[in-house]
Coordinates of C-alpha atoms in Angstrom, one line a residue:
M22 CA 91.0 141.0 74.6
T23 CA 93.0 144.1 74.2
Q24 CA 91.6 147.5 73.1
K25 CA 93.4 147.0 69.8
D26 CA 91.8 143.6 69.3
A27 CA 88.4 145.0 70.0
V28 CA 88.7 147.5 67.2
D29 CA 91.1 145.8 64.7
G30 CA 89.9 142.2 65.2
G31 CA 90.5 139.5 67.7
G32 CA 87.6 137.3 67.7
D33 CA 83.8 137.5 67.7
D34 CA 83.7 140.5 70.0
T35 CA 85.4 142.8 67.4
F36 CA 83.9 146.3 67.6
Q37 CA 82.3 147.2 64.3
V38 CA 82.1 150.8 63.3
D39 CA 79.3 151.9 61.0
P40 CA 81.1 153.1 57.8
K41 CA 78.4 155.7 57.3
W42 CA 79.1 157.3 60.7
P43 CA 79.2 161.1 60.0
G44 CA 82.7 162.5 60.3
L45 CA 84.7 159.3 59.9
D46 CA 85.6 160.1 56.3
G47 CA 86.7 163.7 57.1
E48 CA 83.8 165.3 55.2
V49 CA 82.1 166.6 58.3
P50 CA 84.1 169.2 60.1
L51 CA 84.4 168.5 63.8
K52 CA 83.4 171.3 66.2
Y53 CA 83.1 170.8 69.9
S54 CA 80.7 172.9 71.8
V55 CA 82.6 174.3 74.8
S56 CA 79.4 175.4 76.4
E57 CA 77.8 171.9 76.1
I58 CA 80.9 170.2 77.5
R59 CA 80.9 172.6 80.4
K60 CA 77.2 172.2 81.0
V61 CA 77.5 168.4 81.1
A62 CA 80.5 168.7 83.5
E63 CA 78.5 171.1 85.7
D64 CA 75.5 168.8 85.8
L65 CA 77.7 165.8 86.7
R66 CA 79.4 167.9 89.4
A67 CA 75.9 168.8 90.8
Y68 CA 75.1 165.1 91.1
L69 CA 78.4 164.4 92.7
K70 CA 77.1 166.2 95.8
G71 CA 75.1 163.2 96.6
V72 CA 78.2 161.1 96.8
E73 CA 80.4 163.7 98.6
G74 CA 78.0 164.9 101.2
P75 CA 77.9 164.2 105.0
A76 CA 77.5 160.7 106.3
Y77 CA 74.3 161.6 108.2
A78 CA 71.4 163.9 107.7
E79 CA 68.4 164.2 110.0
G80 CA 69.7 161.2 111.9
Y81 CA 69.9 158.9 108.9
T82 CA 72.8 157.6 106.8
T83 CA 72.9 159.3 103.5
G84 CA 74.5 156.9 101.1
T85 CA 77.5 159.2 100.5
L86 CA 81.0 157.9 100.3
S87 CA 81.7 158.9 103.9
S88 CA 78.5 157.2 105.0
V89 CA 79.4 154.0 103.2
E90 CA 83.0 154.1 104.6
G91 CA 81.7 154.5 108.2
N92 CA 78.6 152.3 108.1
C93 CA 79.0 149.6 105.4
R94 CA 78.7 146.4 107.3
L95 CA 77.1 144.3 104.6
N96 CA 76.7 140.6 104.7
A97 CA 75.0 138.1 102.4
A98 CA 71.8 138.0 104.5
Q99 CA 71.4 141.8 104.3
I100 CA 71.9 141.9 100.5
G101 CA 69.4 139.2 99.6
T102 CA 69.1 135.7 98.2
W103 CA 68.0 136.4 94.6
T104 CA 70.5 135.6 91.9
D105 CA 72.1 139.0 91.4
A106 CA 72.1 139.7 95.1
R107 CA 74.0 136.5 95.8
A108 CA 76.5 137.5 93.2
L109 CA 77.0 140.9 94.8
A110 CA 77.2 139.3 98.3
D111 CA 80.1 137.2 97.1
T112 CA 82.0 140.3 96.1
V113 CA 81.4 142.6 99.0
G114 CA 83.7 140.7 101.4
P115 CA 83.5 140.8 105.2
G116 CA 82.2 144.0 106.5
G117 CA 81.7 145.4 103.1
E118 CA 85.3 146.4 102.4
K119 CA 85.1 145.5 98.7
F120 CA 81.9 147.4 98.2
T121 CA 83.4 150.4 100.0
D122 CA 86.5 150.2 97.9
A123 CA 84.4 149.9 94.7
Y124 CA 82.4 152.9 95.8
R125 CA 85.6 154.9 96.5
R126 CA 87.0 154.0 93.1
F127 CA 83.7 155.0 91.4
H128 CA 83.9 158.4 93.1
E129 CA 87.5 158.8 92.0
A130 CA 86.7 157.9 88.4
Y131 CA 83.6 160.1 88.4
V132 CA 85.7 163.1 89.6
A133 CA 88.4 162.3 87.0
V134 CA 85.8 162.3 84.2
I135 CA 84.5 165.7 85.3
E136 CA 88.0 167.1 85.5
A137 CA 88.8 165.7 82.0
M138 CA 85.7 167.3 80.6
E139 CA 86.6 170.7 82.1
V140 CA 90.2 170.5 80.8
S141 CA 88.8 169.5 77.3
A142 CA 86.4 172.4 77.3
S143 CA 89.3 174.8 78.0
V144 CA 91.4 173.2 75.2
Y145 CA 88.6 173.4 72.7
E146 CA 87.8 176.9 73.7
K147 CA 91.4 177.8 72.5
T148 CA 91.5 175.5 69.5
N149 CA 88.0 175.9 67.9
P150 CA 88.5 179.5 66.7
P151 CA 91.8 178.9 64.9
N152 CA 90.4 175.7 63.3
E153 CA 87.4 177.6 62.0
G154 CA 89.6 179.6 59.7

């Protein structure tokens, strides 16, 4: 299903928008809080340290991207045998390459979201005052 199908119709999964959602009819003026956007981006960046830190701390692996890249040697037995664990085990691949790749892509997407929020905050900082009249 395409994004257009999800909104405009394309089967039973069509995304339904509540017609009473404030702002859809243009009666509610939109104003973006630059400080709130920046605060959320700052909070997300703080959590990112847990993904970007060193591979080891106090002699233990940390779960950071560099730790996973250097130590991810997962196999089905290590992940587990319960239903969801087996499904995950089927996707990690030998040596955990797929898991490592997914973790790397998660990190890239996470950083991209933070950067987009920071850019958006800068844009709204410039456009909010003129739009307020």
